[in-house]
CSV table of C-alpha atoms and ligand atoms in Angstrom, one decimal:
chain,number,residue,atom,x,y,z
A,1,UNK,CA,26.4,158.8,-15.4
A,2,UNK,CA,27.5,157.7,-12.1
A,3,UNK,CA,26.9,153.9,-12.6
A,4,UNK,CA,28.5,154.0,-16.1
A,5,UNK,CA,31.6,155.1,-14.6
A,6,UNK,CA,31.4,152.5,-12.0
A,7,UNK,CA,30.8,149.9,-14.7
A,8,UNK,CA,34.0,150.9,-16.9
A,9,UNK,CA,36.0,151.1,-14.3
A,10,UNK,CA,35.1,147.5,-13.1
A,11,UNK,CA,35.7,147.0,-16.4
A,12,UNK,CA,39.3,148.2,-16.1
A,13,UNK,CA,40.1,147.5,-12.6
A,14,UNK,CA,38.1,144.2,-11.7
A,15,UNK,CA,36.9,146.2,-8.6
A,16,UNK,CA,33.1,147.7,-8.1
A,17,UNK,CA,32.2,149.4,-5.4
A,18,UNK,CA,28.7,148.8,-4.6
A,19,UNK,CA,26.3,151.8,-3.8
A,20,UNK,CA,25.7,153.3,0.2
A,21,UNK,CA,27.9,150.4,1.6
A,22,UNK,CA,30.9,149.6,2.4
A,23,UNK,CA,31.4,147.2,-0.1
A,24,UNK,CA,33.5,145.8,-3.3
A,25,UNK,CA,32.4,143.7,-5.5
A,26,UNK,CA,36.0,142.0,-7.2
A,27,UNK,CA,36.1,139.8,-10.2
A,28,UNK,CA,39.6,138.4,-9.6
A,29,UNK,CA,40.7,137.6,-12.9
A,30,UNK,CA,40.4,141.1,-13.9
A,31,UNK,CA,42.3,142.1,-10.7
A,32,UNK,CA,45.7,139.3,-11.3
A,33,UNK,CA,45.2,140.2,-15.3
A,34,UNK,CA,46.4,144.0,-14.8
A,35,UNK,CA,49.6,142.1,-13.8
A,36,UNK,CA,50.2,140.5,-17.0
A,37,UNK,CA,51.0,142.5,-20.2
A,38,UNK,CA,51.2,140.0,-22.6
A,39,UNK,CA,49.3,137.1,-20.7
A,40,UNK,CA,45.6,136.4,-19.7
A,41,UNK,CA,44.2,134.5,-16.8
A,42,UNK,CA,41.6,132.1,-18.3
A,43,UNK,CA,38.4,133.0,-16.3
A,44,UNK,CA,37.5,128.8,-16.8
A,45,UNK,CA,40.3,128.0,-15.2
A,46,UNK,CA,40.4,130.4,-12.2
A,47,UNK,CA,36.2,130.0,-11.8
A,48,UNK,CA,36.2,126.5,-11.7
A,49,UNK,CA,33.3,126.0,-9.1
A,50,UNK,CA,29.6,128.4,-8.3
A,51,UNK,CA,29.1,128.4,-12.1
A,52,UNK,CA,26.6,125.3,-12.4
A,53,UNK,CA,22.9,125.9,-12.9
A,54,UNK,CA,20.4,124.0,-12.9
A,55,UNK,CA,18.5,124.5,-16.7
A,56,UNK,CA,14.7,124.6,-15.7
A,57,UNK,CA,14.4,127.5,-13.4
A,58,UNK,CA,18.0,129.0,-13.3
A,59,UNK,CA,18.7,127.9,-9.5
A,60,UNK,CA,22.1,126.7,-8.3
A,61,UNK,CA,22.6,123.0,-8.6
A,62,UNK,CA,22.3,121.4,-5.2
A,63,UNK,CA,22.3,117.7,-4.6
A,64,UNK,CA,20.5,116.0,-2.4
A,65,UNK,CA,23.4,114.9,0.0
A,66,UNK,CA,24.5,118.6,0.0
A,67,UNK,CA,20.9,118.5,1.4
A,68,UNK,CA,21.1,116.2,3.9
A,69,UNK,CA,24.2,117.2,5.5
A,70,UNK,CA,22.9,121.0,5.8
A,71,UNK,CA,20.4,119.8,7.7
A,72,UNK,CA,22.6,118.1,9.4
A,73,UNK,CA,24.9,120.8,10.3
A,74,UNK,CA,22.2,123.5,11.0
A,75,UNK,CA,22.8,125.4,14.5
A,76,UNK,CA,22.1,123.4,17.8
A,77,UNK,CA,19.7,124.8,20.2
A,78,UNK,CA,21.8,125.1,23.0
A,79,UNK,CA,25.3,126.2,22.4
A,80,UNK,CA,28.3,126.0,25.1
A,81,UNK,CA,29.9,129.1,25.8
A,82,UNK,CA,32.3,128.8,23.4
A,83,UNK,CA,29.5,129.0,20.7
A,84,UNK,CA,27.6,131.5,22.2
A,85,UNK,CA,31.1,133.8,21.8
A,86,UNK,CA,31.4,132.3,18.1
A,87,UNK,CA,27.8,133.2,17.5
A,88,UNK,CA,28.4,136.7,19.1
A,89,UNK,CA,31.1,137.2,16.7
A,90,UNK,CA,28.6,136.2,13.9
A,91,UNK,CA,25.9,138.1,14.6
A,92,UNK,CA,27.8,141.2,14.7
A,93,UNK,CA,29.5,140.6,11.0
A,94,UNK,CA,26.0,139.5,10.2
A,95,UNK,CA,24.2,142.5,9.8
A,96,UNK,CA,27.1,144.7,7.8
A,97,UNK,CA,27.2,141.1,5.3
A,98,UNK,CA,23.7,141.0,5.2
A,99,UNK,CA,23.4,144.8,4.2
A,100,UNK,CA,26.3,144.1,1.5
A,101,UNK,CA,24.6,141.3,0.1
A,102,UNK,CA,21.4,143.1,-0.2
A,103,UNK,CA,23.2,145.9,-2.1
A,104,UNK,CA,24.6,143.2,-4.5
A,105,UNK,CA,21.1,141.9,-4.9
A,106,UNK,CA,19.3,145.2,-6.6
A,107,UNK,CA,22.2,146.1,-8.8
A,108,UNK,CA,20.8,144.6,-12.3
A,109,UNK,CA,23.6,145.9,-14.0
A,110,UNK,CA,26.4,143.8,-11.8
A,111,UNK,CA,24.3,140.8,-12.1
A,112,UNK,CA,24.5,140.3,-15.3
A,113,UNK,CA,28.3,140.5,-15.3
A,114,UNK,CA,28.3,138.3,-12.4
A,115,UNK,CA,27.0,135.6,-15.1
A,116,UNK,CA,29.2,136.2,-17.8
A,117,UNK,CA,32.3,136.1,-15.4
A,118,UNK,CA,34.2,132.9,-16.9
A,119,UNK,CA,33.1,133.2,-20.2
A,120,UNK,CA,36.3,133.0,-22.2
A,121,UNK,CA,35.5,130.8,-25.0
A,122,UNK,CA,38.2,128.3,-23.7
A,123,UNK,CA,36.9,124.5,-23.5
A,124,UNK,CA,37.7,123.3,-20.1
A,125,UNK,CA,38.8,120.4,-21.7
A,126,UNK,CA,41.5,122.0,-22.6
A,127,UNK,CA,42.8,122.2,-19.7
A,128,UNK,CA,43.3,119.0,-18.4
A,129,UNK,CA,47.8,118.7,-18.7
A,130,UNK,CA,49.2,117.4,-15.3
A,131,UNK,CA,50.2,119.6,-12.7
A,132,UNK,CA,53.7,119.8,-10.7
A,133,UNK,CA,52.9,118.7,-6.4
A,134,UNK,CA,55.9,121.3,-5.1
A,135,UNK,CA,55.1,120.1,-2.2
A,136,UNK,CA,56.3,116.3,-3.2
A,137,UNK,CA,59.1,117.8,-5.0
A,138,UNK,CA,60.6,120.1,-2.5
A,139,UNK,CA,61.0,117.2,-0.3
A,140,UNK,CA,63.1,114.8,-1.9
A,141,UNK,CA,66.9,114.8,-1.8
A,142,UNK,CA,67.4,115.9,-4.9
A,143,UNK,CA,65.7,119.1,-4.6
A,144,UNK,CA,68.8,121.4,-4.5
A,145,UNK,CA,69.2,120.1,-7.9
A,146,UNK,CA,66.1,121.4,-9.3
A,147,UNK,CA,66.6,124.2,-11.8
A,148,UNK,CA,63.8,126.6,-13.3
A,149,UNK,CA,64.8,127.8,-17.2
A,150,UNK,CA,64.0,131.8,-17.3
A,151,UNK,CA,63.6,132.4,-20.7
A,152,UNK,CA,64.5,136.4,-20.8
A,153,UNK,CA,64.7,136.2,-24.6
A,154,UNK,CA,61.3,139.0,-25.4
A,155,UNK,CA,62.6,140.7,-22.3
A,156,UNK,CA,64.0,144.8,-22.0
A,157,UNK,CA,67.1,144.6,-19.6
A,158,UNK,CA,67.6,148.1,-18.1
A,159,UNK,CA,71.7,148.7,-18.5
A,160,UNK,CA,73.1,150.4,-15.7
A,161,UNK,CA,75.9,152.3,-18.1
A,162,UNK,CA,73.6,154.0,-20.5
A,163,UNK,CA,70.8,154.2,-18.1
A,164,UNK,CA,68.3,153.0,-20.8
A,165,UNK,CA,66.2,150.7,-22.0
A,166,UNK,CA,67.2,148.2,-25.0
A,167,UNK,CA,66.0,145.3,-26.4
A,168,UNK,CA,68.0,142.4,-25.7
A,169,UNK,CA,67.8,138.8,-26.2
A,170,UNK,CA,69.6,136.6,-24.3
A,171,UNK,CA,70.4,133.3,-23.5
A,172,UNK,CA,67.7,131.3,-21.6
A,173,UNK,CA,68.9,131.5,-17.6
A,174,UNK,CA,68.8,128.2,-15.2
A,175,UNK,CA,68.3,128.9,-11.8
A,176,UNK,CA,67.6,126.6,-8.8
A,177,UNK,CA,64.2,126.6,-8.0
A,178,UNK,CA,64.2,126.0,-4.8
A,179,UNK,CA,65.8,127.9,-1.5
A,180,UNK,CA,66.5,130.6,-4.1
A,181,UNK,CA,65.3,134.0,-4.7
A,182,UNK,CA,63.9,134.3,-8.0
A,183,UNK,CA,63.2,137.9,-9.8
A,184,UNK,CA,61.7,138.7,-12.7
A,185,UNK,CA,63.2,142.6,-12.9
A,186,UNK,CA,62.3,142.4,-16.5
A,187,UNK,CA,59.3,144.8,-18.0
A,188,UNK,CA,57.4,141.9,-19.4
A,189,UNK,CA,56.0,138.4,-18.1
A,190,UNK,CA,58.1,135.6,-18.9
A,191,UNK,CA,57.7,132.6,-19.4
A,192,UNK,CA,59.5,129.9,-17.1
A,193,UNK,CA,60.1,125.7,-17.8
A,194,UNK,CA,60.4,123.3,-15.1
A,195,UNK,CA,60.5,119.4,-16.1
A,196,UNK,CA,58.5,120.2,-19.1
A,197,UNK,CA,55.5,122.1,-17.0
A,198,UNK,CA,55.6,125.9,-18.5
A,199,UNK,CA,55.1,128.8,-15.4
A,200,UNK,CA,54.4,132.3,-16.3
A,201,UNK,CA,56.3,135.1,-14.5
A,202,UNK,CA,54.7,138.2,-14.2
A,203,UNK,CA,57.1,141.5,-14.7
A,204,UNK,CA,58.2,142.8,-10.8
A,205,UNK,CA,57.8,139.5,-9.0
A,206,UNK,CA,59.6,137.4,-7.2
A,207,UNK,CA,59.5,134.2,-5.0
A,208,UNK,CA,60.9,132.2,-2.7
A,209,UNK,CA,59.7,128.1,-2.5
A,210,UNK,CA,60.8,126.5,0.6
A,211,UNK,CA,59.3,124.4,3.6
A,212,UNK,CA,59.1,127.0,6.9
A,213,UNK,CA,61.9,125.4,8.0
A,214,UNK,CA,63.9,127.6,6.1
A,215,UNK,CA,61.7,130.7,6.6
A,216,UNK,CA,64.1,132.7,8.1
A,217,UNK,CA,66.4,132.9,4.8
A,218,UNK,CA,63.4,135.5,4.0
A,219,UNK,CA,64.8,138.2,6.9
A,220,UNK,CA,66.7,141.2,5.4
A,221,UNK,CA,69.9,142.1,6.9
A,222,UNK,CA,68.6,145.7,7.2
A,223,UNK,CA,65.5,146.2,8.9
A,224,UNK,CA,64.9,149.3,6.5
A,225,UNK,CA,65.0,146.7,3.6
A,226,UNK,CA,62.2,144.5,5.6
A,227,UNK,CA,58.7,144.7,4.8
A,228,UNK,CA,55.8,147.1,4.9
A,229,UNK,CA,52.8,145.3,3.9
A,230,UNK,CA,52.7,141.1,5.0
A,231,UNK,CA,50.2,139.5,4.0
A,232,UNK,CA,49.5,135.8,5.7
A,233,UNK,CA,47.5,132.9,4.9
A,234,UNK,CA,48.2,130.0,6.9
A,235,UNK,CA,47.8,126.1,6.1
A,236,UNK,CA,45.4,126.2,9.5
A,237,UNK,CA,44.7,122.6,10.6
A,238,UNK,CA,41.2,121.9,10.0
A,239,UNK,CA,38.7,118.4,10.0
A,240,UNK,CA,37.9,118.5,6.7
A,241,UNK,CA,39.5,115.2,4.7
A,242,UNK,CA,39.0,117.4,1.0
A,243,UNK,CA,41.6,120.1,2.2
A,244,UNK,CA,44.1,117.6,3.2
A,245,UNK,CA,44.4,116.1,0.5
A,246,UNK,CA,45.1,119.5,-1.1
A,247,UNK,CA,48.0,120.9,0.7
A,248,UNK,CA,49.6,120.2,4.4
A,249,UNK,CA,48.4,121.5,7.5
A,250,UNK,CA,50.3,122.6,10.6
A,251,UNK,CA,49.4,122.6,14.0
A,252,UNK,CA,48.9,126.2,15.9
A,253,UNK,CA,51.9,126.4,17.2
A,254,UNK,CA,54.2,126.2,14.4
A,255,UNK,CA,52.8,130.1,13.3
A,256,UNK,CA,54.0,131.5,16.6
A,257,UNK,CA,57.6,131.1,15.8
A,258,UNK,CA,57.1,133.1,12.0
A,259,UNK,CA,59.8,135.7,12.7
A,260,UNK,CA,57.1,138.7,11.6
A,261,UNK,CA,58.8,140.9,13.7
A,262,UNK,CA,61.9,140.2,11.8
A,263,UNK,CA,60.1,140.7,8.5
A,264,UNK,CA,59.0,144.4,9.4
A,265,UNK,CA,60.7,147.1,7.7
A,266,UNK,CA,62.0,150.0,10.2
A,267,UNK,CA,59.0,152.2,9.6
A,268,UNK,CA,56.4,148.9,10.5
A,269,UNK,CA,54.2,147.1,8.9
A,270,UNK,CA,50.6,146.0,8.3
A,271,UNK,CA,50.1,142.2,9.3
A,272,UNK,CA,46.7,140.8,7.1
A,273,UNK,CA,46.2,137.2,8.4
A,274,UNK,CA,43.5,135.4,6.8
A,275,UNK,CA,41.5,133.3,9.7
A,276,UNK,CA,38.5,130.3,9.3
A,277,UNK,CA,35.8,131.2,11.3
A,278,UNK,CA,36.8,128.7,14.0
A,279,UNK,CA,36.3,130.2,17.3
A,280,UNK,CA,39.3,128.4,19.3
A,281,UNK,CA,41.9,130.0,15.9
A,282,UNK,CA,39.9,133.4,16.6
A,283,UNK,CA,40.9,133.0,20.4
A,284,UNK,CA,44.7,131.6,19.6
A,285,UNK,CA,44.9,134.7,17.1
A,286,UNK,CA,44.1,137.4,19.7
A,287,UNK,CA,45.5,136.3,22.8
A,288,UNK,CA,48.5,134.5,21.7
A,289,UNK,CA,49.4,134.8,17.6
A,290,UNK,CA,49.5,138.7,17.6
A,291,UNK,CA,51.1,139.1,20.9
A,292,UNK,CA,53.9,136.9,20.1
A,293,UNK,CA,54.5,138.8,16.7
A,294,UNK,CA,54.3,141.9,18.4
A,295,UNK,CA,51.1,142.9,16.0
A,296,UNK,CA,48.6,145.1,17.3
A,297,UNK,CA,44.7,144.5,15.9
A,298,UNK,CA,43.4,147.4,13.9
A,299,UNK,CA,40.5,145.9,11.9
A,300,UNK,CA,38.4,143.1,10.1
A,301,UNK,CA,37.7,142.7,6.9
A,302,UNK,CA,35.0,140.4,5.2
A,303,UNK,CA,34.9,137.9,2.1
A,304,UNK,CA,31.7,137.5,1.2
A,305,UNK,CA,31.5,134.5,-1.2
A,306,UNK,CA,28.5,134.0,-3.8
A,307,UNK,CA,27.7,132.0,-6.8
A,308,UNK,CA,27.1,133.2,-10.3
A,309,UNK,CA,23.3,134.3,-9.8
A,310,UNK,CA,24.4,136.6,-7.0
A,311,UNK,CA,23.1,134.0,-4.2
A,312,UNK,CA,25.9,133.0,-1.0
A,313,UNK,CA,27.5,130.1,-1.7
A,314,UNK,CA,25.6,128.9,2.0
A,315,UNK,CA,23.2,129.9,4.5
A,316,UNK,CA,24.2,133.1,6.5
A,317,UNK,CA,23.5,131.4,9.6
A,318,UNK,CA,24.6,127.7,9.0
A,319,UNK,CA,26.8,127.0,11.7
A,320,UNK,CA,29.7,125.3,10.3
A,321,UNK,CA,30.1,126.3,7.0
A,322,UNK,CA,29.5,130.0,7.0
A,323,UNK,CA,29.7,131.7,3.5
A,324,UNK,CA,32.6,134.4,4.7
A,325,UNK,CA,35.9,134.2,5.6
A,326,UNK,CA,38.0,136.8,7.8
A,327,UNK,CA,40.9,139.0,7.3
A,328,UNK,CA,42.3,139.8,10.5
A,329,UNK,CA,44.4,143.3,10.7
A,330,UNK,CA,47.2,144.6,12.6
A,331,UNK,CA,50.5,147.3,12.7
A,332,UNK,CA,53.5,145.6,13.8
A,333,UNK,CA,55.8,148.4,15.0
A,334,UNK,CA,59.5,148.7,13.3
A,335,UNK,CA,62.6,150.2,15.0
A,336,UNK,CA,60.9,153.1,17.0
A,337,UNK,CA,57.5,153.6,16.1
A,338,UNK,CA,54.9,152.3,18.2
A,339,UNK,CA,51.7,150.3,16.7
A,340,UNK,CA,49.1,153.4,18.4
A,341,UNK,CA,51.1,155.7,16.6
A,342,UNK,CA,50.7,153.5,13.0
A,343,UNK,CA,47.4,153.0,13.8
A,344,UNK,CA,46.6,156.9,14.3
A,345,UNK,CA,48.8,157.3,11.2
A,346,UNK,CA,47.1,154.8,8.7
A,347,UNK,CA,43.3,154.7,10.0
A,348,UNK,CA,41.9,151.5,8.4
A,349,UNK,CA,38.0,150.9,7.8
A,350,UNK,CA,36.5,149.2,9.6
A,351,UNK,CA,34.7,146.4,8.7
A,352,UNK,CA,35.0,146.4,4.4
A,353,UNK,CA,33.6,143.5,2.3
A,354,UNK,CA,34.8,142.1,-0.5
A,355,UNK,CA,32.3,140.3,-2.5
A,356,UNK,CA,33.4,137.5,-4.8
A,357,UNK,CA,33.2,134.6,-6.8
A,358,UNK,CA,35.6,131.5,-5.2
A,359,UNK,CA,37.6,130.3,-7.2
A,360,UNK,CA,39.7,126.8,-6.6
A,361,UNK,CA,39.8,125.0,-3.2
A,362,UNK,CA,41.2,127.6,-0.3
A,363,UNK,CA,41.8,130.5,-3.5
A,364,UNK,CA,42.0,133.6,-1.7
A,365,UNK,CA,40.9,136.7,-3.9
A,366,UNK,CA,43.5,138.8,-4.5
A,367,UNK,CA,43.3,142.2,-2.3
A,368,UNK,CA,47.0,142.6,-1.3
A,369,UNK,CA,47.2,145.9,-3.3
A,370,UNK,CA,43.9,147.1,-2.0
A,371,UNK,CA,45.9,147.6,1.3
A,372,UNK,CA,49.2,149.0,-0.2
A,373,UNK,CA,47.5,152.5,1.1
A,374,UNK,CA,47.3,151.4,4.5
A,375,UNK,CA,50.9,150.4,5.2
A,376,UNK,CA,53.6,152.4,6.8
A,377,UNK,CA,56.2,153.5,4.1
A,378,UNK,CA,57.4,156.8,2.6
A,379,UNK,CA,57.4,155.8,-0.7
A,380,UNK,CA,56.3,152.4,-2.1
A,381,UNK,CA,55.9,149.9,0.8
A,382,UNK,CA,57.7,147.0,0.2
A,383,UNK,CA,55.0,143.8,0.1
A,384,UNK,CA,55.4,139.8,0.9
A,385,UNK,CA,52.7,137.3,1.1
A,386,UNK,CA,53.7,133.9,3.5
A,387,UNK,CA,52.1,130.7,2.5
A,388,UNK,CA,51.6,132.3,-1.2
A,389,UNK,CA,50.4,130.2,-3.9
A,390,UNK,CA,50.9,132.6,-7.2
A,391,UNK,CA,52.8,135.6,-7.5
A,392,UNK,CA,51.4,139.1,-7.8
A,393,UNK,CA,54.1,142.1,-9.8
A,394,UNK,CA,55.6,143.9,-7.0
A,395,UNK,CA,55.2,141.8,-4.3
A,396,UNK,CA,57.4,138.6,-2.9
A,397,UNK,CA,56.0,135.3,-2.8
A,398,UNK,CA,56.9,132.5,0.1
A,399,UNK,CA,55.3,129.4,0.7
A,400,UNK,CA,55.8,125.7,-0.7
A,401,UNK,CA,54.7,126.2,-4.0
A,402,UNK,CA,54.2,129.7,-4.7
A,403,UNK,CA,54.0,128.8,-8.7
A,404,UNK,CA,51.1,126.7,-8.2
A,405,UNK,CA,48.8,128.7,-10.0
A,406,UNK,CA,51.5,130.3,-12.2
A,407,UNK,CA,51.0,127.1,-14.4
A,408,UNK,CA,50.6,127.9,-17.7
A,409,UNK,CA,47.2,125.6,-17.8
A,410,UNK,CA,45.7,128.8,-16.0
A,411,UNK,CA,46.5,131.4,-18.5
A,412,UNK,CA,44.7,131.5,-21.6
A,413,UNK,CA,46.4,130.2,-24.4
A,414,UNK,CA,48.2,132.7,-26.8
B,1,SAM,N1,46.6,132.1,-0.1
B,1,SAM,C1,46.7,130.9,-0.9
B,1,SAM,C2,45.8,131.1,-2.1
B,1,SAM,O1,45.0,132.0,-2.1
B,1,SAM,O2,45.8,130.2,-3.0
B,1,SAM,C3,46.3,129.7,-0.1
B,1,SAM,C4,47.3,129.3,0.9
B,1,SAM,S1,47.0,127.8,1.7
B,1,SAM,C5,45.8,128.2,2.9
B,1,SAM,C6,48.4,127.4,2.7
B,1,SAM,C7,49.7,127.1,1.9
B,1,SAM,O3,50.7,126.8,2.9
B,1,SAM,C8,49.6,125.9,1.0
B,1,SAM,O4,50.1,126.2,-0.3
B,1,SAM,C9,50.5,124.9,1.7
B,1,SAM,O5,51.1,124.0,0.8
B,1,SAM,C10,51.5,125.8,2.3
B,1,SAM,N2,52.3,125.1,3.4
B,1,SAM,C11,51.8,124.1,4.2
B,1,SAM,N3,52.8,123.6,5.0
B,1,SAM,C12,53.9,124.4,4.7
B,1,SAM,C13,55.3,124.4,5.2
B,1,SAM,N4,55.7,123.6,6.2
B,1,SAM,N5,56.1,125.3,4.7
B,1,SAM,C14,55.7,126.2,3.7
B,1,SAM,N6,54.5,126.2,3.2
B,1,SAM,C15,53.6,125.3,3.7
């Protein structure tokens, strides 16, 4: 039947597409894990929050101060008119979010997976070994001095003479880890050291860890080796005290100056920048962020994010912390295209929801290769993701710690 092939394929592909709307349910673990061949993500690890229930009567755990500052936070009467845009905004995602919530709601089936999501049999105690701050480290003097050990040894090399595959093992390779590309070409994950922290490489990716200082070491020399798919998610500045202590934050103006245009391959590219729901960053990214890039807008997209019982992780309506996150689209034109044409070319949806688990603090799920079909290229579009924090096969990885969630205490153990 129709929802058994749904089911398996979910089953396959991580990705469900929920019935008369335009709407996919993603479990991202399944999504990174078709990455991997001989590695698993650990569902514990990646689903470290929305899993906690209260026993009696099955509802989400909610404290009482979580309480309190809802109420707190709930919609003022009057808004200025900078609200009453914001709440414009809202109210027209609100419906279509709505509508895809409601369609997660009478699927039984999906439900009960939602549940079982992060059941791995792993003890999360397990998982406690100390993590690496890039961050900290690429900022010290010695950082040029930092070397990553690639250990290639399980890994096929393809030889350019015989034009083959063989088996080889090699000699463990020490690279610098940071300011450096690093590749793995190899058909298999491998598995990485750096001061005694263990980082697994998934087959066909490849990163770049620097500050944005040294973005520019990212631009091709020819535009037709430049990118077709960028994908964007900026350390915006925000009030909350929890996210600075997780990563720095930089102001506004510091994102006008990414060289996208630069970036783009000769045949364009799709821009997908990722945008709180801030109505002053959804005013800077209109009138001033895409017209500096040269990006023209094409669409929005919708997280959707909800716990385990199916429920959003807040009200629809609460004002400050709504329970969906944008991703803002765009065609940045290459050598002679224009964007009209790209966007006549490559007509995006309008308006498609992911729906989703969150997974750790700022976690994006992964839907870079949902939008490989959309970008301008002849054959496979070359992809990058700015401000990256894992690395995904086929695509390049910048940011200041794109291995953060490479670290081995993610994967399941072998
Ligand atoms: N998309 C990521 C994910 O799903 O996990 C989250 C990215 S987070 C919003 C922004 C990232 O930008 C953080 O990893 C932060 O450390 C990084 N960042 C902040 N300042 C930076 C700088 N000056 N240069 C490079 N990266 C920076």
């Amino acid at each position: 039947s129709v929802a058994d092939d749904r089911l398996s394929e979910f089953l396959k592909t991580g990705l469900y597409r929920l019935e008369n709307s335009n709407t996919i349910f993603m479990d991202p673990v399944r999504v990174l894990n078709r990455y991997y061949s001989r590695f698993r993500v650990s569902p514990s690890a990646y689903y470290t929050r929305f899993f906690q229930f209260r026993e009696a009567n099955n509802k989400p755990f909610e404290n009482s101060t979580a309480k309190r500052k809802r109420k707190r936070q709930r919609k003022p009467q009057t808004l200025n008119q900078r609200e009453e845009i914001a709440n414009q905004r809202h109210q027209e995602a609100r419906s279509l979010l709505a509508r895809a919530h409601a369609a997660l709601l009478v699927d039984g089936e999906l439900l009960e997976i939602l549940r079982s999501l992060r059941k791995d049999g792993e003890s999360l105690e397990k998982r406690d070994g100390s993590e690496l701050n890039f961050v900290e480290l690429g900022s010290v003097w010695q950082a040029p001095l930092y070397e990553i050990i690639l250990n290639l040894c399980q890994d096929h090399i393809f030889t350019e003479n015989e034009g083959s595959q063989v088996n080889q093992c090699c000699e463990p390779r020490m690279v610098p880890v940071f300011n450096n590309h690093v590749i793995n070409q190899g058909t298999d994950d491998l598995v990485a050291e750096l001061l005694s922290n263990k980082y697994i490489i998934p087959r066909g990716s490849c990163f770049y860890m620097s500050d944005l200082r040294d973005v520019q070491n990212l631009v091709p020399a020819e535009s037709d080796s430049g990118f077709n798919l960028i994908l964007i998610d900026p350390p915006w500045e925000n009030s909350s005290a929890h996210q600075k202590s997780k990563y720095p934050t930089l102001p506004n103006r510091y994102f006008l100056s990414l060289s996208i245009k630069q970036l783009t391959h000769s045949l364009g590219s799709l821009v997908a920048l990722w945008v709180t729901n801030r109505e002053k960053l959804r005013r800077f990214v209109e009138n001033d962020l895409f017209p500096s890039w040269g990006v023209k807008y094409a669409a929005t997209f919708y997280w959707l994010k909800v716990k385990a019982d199916g429920s959003l992780i807040s009200e629809l309506d609460l004002f400050h912390h709504r329970p969906y996150e944008c991703l803002v689209l765009g065609y940045c034109p290459g050598k002679n295209g224009d964007s009209e044409g790209l966007l006549k070319q490559n007509p995006l949806p309008d308006n498609q929801v992911f729906i989703s688990v969150p997974g750790d603090y700022s976690r994006k799920p992964p839907v870079g290769d949902f939008l490989l079909k959309y970008a301008p290229s002849v054959d496979h579009p070359r992809c990058i993701e700015l401000f990256a924090r894992e690395l995904i096969g086929g695509w390049n990885s910048w940011g200041n710690e794109p291995l953060h969630f490479q670290d081995s205490k993610y994967f399941l153990n072998q």
